[in-house]
Coordinates of C-alpha atoms in Angstrom, one line a residue:
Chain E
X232 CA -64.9 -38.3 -8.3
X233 CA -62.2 -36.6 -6.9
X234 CA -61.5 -36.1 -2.7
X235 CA -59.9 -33.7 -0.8
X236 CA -58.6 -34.5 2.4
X237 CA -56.8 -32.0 4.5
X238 CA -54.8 -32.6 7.6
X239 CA -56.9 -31.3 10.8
X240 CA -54.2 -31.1 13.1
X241 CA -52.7 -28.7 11.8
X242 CA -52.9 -26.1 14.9
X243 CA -50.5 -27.1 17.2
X244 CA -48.2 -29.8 18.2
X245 CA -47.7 -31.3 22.3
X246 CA -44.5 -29.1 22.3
X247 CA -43.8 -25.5 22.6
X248 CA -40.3 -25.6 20.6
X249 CA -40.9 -25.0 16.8
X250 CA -38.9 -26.0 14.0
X251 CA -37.8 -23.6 10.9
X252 CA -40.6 -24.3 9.3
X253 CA -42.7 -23.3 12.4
X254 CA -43.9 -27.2 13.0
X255 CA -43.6 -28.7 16.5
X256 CA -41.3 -32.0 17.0
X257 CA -43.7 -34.0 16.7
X258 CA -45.9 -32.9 14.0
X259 CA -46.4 -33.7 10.3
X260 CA -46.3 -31.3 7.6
X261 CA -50.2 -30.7 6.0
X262 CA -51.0 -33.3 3.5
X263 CA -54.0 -34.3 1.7
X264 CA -55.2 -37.8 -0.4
X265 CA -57.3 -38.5 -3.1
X266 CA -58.4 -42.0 -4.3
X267 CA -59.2 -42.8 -8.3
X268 CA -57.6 -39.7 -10.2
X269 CA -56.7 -41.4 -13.1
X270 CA -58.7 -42.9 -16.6
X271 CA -57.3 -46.0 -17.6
X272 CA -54.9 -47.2 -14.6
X273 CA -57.3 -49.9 -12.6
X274 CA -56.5 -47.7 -9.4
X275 CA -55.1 -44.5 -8.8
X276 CA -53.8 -42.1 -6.0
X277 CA -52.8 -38.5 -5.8
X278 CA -51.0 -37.1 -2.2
X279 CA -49.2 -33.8 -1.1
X280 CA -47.5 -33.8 2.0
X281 CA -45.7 -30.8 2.5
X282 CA -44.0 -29.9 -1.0
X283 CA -44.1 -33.3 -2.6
X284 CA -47.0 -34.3 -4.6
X285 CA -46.6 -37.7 -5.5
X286 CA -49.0 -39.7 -8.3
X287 CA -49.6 -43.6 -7.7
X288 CA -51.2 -46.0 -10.6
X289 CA -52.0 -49.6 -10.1
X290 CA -52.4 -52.0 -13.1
X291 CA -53.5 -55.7 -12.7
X292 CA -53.5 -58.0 -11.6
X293 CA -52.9 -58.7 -14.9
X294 CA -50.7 -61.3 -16.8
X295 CA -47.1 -61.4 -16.6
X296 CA -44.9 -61.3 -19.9
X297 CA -41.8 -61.9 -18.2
X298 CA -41.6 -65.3 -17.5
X299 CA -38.4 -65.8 -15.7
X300 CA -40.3 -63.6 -13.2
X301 CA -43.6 -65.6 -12.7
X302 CA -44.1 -67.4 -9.3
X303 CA -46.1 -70.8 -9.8
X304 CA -48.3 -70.3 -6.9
X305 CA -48.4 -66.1 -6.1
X306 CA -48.7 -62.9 -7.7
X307 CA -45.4 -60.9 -8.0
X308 CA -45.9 -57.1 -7.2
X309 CA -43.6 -54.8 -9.1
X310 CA -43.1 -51.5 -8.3
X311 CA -41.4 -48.3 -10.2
X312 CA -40.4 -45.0 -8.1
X313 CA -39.7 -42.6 -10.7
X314 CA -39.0 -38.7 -10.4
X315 CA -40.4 -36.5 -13.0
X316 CA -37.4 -34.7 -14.3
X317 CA -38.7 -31.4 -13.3
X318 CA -39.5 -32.5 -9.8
X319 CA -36.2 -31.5 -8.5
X320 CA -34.4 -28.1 -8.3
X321 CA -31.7 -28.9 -10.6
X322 CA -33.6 -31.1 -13.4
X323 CA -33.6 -34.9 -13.3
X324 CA -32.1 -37.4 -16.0
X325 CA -35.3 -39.3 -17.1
X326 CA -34.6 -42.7 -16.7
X327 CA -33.7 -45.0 -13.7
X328 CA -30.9 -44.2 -11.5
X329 CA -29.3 -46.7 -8.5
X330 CA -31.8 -44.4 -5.8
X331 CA -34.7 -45.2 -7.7
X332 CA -33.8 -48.5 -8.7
X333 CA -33.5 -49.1 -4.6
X334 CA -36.5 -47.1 -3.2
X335 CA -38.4 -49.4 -6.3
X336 CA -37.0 -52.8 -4.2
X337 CA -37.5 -51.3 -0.7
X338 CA -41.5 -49.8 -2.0
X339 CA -42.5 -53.3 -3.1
X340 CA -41.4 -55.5 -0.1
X341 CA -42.8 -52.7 2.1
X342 CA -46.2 -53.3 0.0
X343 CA -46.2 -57.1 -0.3
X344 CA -46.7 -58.3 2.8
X345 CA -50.7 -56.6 2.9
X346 CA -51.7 -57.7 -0.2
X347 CA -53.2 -61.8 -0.6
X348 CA -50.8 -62.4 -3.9
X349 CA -51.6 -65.8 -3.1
X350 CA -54.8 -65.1 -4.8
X351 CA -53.4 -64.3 -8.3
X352 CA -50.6 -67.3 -9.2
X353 CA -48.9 -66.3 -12.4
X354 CA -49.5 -63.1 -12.7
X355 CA -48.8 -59.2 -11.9
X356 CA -49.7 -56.4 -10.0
X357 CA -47.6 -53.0 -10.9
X358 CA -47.6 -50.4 -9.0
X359 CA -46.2 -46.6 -11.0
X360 CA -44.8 -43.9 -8.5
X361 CA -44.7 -40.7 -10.3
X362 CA -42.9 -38.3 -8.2
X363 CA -43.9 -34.8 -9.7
X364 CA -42.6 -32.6 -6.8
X365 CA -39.8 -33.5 -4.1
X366 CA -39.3 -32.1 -1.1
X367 CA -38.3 -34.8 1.6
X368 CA -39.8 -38.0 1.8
X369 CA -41.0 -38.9 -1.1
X370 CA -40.2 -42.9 -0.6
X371 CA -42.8 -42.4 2.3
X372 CA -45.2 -40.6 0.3
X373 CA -45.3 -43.4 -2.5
X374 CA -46.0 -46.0 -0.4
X375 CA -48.7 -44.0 1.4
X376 CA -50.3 -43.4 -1.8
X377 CA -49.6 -46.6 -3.4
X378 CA -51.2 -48.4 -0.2
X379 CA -54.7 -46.0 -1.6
X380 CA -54.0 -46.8 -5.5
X381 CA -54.2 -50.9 -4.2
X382 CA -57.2 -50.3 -2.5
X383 CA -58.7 -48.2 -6.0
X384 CA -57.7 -50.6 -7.6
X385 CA -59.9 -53.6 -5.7
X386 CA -56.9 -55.5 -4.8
X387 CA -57.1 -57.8 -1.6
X388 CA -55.3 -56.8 0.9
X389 CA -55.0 -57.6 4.6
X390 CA -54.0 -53.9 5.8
X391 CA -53.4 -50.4 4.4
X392 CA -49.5 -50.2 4.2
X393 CA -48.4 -46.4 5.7
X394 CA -44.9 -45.0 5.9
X395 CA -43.7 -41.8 7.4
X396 CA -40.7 -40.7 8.4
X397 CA -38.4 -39.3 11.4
X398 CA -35.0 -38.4 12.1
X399 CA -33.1 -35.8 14.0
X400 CA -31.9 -32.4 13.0
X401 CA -30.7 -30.0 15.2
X402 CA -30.0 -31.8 17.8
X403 CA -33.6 -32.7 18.1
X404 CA -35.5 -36.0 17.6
X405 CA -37.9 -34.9 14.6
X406 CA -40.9 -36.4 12.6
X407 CA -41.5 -36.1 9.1
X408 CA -38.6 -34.7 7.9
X409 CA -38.6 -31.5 5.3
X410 CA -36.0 -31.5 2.6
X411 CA -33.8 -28.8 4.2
X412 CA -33.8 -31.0 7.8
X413 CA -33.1 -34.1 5.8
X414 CA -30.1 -32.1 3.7
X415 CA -28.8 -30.4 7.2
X416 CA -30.0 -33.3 9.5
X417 CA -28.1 -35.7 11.4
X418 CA -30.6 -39.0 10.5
X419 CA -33.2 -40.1 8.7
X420 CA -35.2 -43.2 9.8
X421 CA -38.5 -44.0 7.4
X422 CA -41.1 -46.6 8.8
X423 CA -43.7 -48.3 6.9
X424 CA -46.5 -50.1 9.4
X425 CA -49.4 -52.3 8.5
X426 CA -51.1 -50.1 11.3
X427 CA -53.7 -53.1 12.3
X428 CA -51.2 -54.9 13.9
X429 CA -48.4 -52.5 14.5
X430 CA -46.1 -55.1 11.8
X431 CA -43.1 -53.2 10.2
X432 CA -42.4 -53.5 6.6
X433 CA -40.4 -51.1 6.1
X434 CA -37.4 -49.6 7.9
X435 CA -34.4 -47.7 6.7
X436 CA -32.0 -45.7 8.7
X437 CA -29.7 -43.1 7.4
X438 CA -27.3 -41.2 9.6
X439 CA -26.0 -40.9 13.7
X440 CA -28.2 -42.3 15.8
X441 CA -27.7 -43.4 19.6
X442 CA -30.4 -46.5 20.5
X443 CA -32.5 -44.1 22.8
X444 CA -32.8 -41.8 19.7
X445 CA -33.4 -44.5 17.6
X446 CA -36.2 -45.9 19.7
X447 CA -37.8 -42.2 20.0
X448 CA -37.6 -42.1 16.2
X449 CA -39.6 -45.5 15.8
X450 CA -41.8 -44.3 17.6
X451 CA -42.4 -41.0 16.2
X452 CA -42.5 -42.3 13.1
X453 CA -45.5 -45.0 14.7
X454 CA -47.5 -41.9 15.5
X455 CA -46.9 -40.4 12.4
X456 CA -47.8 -43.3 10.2
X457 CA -51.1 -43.6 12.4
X458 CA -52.0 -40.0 11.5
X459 CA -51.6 -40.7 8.0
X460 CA -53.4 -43.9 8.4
X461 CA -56.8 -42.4 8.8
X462 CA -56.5 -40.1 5.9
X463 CA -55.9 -43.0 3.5
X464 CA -59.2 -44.4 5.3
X465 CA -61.3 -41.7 4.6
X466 CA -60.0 -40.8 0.8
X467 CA -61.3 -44.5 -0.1
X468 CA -64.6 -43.9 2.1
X469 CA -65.0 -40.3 -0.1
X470 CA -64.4 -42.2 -2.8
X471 CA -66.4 -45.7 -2.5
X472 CA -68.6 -44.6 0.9
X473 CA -69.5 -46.7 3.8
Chain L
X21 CA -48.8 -55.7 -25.4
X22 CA -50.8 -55.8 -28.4
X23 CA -54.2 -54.1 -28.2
X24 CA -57.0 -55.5 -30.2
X25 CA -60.6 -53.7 -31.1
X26 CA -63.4 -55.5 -31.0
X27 CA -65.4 -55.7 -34.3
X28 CA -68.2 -54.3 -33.0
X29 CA -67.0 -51.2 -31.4
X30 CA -65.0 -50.5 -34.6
X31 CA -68.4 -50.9 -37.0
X32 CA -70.4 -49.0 -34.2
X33 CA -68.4 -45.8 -34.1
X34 CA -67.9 -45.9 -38.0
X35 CA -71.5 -46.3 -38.2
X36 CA -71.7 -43.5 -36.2
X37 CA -69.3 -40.9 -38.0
X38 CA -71.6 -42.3 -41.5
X39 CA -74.5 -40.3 -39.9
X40 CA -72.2 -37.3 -38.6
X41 CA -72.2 -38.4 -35.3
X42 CA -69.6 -39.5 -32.5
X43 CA -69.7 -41.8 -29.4
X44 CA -69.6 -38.9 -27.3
X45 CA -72.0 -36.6 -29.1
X46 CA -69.1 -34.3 -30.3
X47 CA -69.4 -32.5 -33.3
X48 CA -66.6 -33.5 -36.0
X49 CA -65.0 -29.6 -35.4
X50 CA -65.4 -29.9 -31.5
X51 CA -62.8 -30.6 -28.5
X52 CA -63.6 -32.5 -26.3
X53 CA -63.0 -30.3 -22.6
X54 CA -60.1 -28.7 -22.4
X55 CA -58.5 -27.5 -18.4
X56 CA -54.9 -25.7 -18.2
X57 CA -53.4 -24.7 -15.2
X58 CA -50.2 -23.0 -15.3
X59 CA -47.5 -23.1 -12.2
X60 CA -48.5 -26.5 -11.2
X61 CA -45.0 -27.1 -9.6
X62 CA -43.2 -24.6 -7.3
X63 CA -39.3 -26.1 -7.7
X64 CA -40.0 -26.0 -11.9
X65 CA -39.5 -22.5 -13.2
X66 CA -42.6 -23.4 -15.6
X67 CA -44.9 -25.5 -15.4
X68 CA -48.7 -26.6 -16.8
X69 CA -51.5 -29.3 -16.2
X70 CA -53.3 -29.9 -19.3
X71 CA -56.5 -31.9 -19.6
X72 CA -58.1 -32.7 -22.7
X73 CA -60.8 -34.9 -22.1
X74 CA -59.4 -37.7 -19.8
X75 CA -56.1 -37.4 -21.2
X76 CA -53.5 -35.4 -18.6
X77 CA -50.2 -34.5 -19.2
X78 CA -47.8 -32.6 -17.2
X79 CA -45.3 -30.2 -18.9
X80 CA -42.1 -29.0 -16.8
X81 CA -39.7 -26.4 -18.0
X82 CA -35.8 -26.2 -16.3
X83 CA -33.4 -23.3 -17.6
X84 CA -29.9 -24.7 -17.6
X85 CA -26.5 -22.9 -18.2
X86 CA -24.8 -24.7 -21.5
X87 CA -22.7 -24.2 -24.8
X88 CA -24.4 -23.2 -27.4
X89 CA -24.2 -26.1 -30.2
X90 CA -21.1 -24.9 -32.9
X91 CA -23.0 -24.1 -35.7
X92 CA -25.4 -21.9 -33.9
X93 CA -23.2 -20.1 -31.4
X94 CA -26.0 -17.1 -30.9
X95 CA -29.0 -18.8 -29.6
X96 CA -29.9 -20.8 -26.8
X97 CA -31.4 -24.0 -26.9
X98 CA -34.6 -25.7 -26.7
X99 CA -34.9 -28.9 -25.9
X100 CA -38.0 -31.2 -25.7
X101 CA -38.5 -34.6 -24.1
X102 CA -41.0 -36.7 -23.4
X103 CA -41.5 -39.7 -21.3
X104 CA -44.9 -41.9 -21.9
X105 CA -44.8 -43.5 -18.6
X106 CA -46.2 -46.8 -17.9
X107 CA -48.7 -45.3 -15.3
X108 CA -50.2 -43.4 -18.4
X109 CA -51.8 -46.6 -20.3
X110 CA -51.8 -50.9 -20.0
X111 CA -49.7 -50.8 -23.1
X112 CA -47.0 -48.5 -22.1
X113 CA -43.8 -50.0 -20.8
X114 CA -41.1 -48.8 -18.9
X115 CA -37.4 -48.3 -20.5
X116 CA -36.1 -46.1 -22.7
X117 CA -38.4 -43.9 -25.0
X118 CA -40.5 -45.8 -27.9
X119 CA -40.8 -45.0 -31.2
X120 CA -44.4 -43.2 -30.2
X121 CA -42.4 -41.0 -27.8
X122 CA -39.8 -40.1 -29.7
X123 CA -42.3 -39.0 -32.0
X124 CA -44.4 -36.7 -29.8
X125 CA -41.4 -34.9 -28.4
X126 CA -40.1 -34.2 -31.8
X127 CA -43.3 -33.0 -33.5
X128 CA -43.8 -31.0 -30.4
X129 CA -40.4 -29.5 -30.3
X130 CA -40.4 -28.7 -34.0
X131 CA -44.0 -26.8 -33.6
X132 CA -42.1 -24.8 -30.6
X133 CA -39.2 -24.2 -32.8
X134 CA -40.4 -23.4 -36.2
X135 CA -42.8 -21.2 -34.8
X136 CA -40.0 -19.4 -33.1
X137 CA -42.3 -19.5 -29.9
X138 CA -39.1 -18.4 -27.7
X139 CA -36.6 -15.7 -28.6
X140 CA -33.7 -17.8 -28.2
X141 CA -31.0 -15.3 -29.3
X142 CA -32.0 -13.2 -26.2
X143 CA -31.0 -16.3 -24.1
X144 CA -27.6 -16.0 -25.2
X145 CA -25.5 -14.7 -22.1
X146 CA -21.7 -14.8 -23.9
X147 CA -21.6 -15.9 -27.2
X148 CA -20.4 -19.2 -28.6
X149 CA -19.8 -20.1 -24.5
X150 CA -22.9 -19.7 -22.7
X151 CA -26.3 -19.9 -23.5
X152 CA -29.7 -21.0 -21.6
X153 CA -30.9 -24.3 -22.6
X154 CA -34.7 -25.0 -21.3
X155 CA -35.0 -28.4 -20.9
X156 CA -39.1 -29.0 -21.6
X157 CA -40.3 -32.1 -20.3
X158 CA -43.5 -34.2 -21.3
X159 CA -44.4 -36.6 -18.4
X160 CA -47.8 -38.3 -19.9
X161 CA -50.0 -39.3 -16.8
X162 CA -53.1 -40.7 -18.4
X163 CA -53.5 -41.6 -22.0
X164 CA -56.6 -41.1 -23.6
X165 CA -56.2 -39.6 -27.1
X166 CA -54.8 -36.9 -28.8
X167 CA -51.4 -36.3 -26.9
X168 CA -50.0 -34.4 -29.6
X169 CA -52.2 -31.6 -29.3
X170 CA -52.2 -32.1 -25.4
X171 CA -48.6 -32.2 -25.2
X172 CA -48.0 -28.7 -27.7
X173 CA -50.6 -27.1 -25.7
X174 CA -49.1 -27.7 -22.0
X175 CA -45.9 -26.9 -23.9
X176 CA -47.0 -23.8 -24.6
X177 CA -48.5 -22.6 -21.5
X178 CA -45.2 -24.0 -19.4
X179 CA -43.1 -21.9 -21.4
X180 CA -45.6 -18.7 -20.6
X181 CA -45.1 -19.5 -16.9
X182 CA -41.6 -19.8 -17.3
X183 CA -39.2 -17.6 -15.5
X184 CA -35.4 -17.9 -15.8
X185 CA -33.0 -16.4 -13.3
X186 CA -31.0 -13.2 -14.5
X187 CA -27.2 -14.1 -15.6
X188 CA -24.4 -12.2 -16.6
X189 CA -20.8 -12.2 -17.7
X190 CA -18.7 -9.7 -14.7
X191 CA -15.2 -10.7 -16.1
X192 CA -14.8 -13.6 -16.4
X193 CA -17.0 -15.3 -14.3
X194 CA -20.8 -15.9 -14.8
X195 CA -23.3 -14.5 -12.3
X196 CA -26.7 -16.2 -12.1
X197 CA -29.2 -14.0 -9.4
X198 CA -32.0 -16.2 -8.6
X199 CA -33.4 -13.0 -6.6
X200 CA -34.5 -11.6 -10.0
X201 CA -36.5 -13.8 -12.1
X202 CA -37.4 -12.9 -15.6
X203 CA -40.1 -14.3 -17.9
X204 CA -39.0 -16.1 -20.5
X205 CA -39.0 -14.1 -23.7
X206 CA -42.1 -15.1 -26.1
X207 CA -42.4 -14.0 -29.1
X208 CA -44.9 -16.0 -31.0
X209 CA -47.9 -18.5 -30.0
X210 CA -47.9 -21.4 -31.6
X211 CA -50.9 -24.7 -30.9
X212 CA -51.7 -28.1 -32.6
X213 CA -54.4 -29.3 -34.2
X214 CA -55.0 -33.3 -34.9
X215 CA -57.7 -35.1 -37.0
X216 CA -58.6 -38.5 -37.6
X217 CA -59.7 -40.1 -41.3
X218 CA -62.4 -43.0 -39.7
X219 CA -64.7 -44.2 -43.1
X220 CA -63.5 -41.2 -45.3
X221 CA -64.3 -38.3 -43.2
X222 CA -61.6 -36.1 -40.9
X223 CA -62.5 -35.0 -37.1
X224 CA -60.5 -33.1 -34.7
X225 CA -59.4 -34.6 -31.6
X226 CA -59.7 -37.8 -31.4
X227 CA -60.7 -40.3 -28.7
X228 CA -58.6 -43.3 -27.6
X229 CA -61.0 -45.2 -29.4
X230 CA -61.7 -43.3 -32.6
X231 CA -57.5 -43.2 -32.4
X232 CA -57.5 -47.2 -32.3
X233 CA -59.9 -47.6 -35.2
X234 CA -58.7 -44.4 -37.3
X235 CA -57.3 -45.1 -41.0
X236 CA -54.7 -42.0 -41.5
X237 CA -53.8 -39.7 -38.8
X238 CA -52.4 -35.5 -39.3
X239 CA -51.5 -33.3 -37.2
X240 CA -51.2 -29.2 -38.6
X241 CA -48.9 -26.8 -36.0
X242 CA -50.3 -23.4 -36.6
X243 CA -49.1 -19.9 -35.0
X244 CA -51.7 -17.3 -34.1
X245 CA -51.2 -15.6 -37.2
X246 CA -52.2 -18.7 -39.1
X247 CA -49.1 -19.5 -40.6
X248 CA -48.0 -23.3 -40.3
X249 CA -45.3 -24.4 -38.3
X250 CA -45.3 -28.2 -38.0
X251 CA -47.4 -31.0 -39.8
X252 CA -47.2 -34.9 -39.5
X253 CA -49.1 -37.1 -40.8
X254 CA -49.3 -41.0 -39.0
X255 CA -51.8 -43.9 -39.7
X256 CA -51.4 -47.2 -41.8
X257 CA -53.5 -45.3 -44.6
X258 CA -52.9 -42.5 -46.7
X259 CA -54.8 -39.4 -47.0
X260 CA -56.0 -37.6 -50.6
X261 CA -54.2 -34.0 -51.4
X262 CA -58.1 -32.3 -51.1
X263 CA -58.3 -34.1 -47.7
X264 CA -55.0 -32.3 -46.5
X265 CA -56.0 -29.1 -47.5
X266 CA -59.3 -29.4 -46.1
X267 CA -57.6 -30.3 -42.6
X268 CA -55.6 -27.1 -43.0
X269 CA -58.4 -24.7 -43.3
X270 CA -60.7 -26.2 -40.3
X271 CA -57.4 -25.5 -38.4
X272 CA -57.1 -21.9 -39.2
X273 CA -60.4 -22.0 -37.4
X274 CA -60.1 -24.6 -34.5
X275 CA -56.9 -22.8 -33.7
X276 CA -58.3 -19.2 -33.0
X277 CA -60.6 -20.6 -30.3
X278 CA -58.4 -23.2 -29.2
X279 CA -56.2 -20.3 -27.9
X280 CA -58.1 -18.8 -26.2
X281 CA -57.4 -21.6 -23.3
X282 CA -53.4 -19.5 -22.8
X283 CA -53.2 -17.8 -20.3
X284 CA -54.1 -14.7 -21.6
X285 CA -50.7 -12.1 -21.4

């Protein structure tokens, strides 16, 4: 029931300059995907990328207590990014906090725009991220997974939602940022595609950036997100087949 | 969200238990499978995976330099929380902890405690100023019955794996050395052991459904040397003195073999 995908391109990046962690510019840290991990969640998700190993479950759609919340003729999707307490170094206060409360917002309207909520008026589809290890980018690695939980979970969706991240550190323009380059780094940018068409539906940017690094970053993070892409593919094919 | 049982499966699985049987062929005395892995996360200085049955829970254990509470100042501190997330189950909702998860964390945490599983007085680093306090934490992942023995055993097994950085007073100042970890110090073992009463009769570990459909509820703490540590009993319906009894002595057995899932040290 359970798949195992590992990262192929692990070898070598297009660049001889390595990073601290030995990686080339332009090259992601190894991460695998599994689809339908989970009992009673409708869908389900488990990734690693690099140090972070992020757990996604998908309920619904089902109906929707909260009525001040209910849209007449769509689905709301609500999402919760949570960190384990002892996913961090120095341990977490369970509970929301204003990062998680954000990353939640951010996650969902990254999501939305994929999934055919005009099928479902009136009710709910939830989406849990579990964080249970950080180590930079973990907001990319929930909506990677959650993309995969959707799918579990037989929800309609026009595209798989991906999101990876780059940055600079170091003077150089970076993809997929480690913890340590994120704490030391000069900017963060992460990108969530609906890779069909190329759409953006997510885009943050944190730190100094001038537009020619910017654009470099975009793109990075493009190529990146397309990498990750066909792993999501291929945990739902291991799990469901042709 | 209120959960309701269909009649059927409730008369199905009672007829069942009648003729000493269960839905999923177990005997009254059996487990369902049990997996533990230890060291499950790298930036936790303990940490388990347990598995029983389809039920998951991940335990995380984080030493932090406190005061020790006033009336007490010669131990450290143990503290246990636990968080029944809303990926784990439908009916679990997000917000601050329910009555069923204050629950868990506090029968948990008194079967640590009471059995004096860590030597707390040797986490003392000056007394009546600084102490260790580990911070145990019960993130439930997927709910399928029994978390209280789930939750005592990955308790357990985090605090095995657990290593806290050496400290020390030099003057006045306190000197933590992450270079040189040291295992946390463990004294006794300690596991939990929960039955069911479904149409008069008492069996071990129950299942989501049996849980749903289940009259009286008790959970028996028990260290290796059989003494008890914890008991709680839950359910609408009460339970006979023999009954009681009778649960304690199938645990003095159960809990032998269930130990054998520790890691063995």
């Amino acid at each position: 029931m359970i798949t195992i995908i590992i990262n192929k391109n692990l070898n070598k990046g297009s660049q001889s300059n390595e990073r601290d962690d030995g990686r080339a510019f332009d090259e992601l840290r190894p991460f695998k995907i599994e689809a339908g991990v989970l009992e009673r969640a409708d869908g389900s998700a488990y990734l690693e990328i690099g140090g972070n190993k992020v757990m996604v479950a998908v309920y619904g759609p089902r109906e929707l207590h909260v009525r001040r919340l209910m849209q007449p003729n769509r689905a709301v999707l609500r999402c919760r990014y949570n960190m384990a307490p002892f996913s961090v170094d120095d341990r977490k206060r369970p509970g929301p906090d204003r990062r998680s409360v954000e990353i939640s917002k951010i996650t969902s309207e990254a999501l939305m725009p994929a999934v055919f909520l005009e099928k479902f008026p009136r009710s709910t589809i939830d989406v849990f991220i579990e964080i249970l290890e950080a180590e930079g980018g973990t907001r990319c690695a929930g909506i990677t997974a959650a993309s995969v939980a959707l799918a579990d979970a037989g929800i309609p969706m026009r595209d798989l939602v991906v999101s990876c991240a780059a940055g600079k550190a170091n003077g150089e323009v970076i993809l997929d940022l480690s913890e340590a380059e994120d704490k030391d780094g000069e900017a963060d940018v992460p990108v969530a595609i609906m890779p069909r068409t190329g759409e953006i539906t997510l885009l943050q940017s944190d730190g100094h950036l001038t537009s020619e690094e910017f654009e470099k970053s975009l793109n990075l993070a493009i190529e990146g997100c397309k990498k990750l892409s066909e792993a999501q593919k291929e945990a739902i094919i291991k799990r469901y087949g042709d | 969200m209120v959960t309701i049982i269909p009649d059927i499966i409730k008369e199905s699985l009672t007829n069942l238990i009648k003729n000493g049987e269960r839905s999923d062929n177990r005997k009254f005395d059996e487990y369902r499978e049990i997996s533990l892995e230890t060291g499950v996360i790298d930036k936790a200085e303990g940490s388990a995976r347990v598995k029983i049955g389809k039920t998951q829970i991940m335990v995380g254990a984080k030493p932090q330099i406190g005061e020790p509470f006033s009336d007490t100042p010669n131990v450290g501190v143990l503290m246990t929380n636990s968080e029944l997330i809303p990926m784990a189950a439908p009916d679990f909702e997000p917000g601050p902890p329910d009555e069923r998860s204050v629950e868990l964390a506090r029968v948990t945490d008194r079967c640590m405690r009471e059995a004096g599983v860590v030597d707390l007085e040797k986490l003392v680093i000056k007394e009546g100023e600084k102490v260790w306090m580990i911070f145990l934490d019960l993130h439930i992942i997927d709910y399928d019955g029994n978390l209280m023995d789930a939750a005592v055993l990955g308790s357990m097994a985090a605090l095995m794996d657990t290593k806290i950085p050496e400290a020390r007073m030099e003057g006045d100042e306190l000197v933590i050395d992450r270079e040189k970890m040291i295992p946390l110090p463990i004294k006794e073992k300690a596991l939990m052991c929960t039955f069911v009463k479904i149409n008069g009769e008492l069996i071990v570990d129950p299942s989501l459904e049996e849980e749903q459909i289940m009259s009286a509820r008790i959970s028996i703490g028990m260290r290796s040397d059989s003494s008890i540590c914890a008991m709680q009993k839950g359910g609408m319906h009460p339970l006979t003195k023999d009954e009681i009894i009778k649960a304690v002595s199938r645990t003095t057995e159960i809990t032998k073999t269930l130990m054998e899932h520790l890691p063995q040290k």
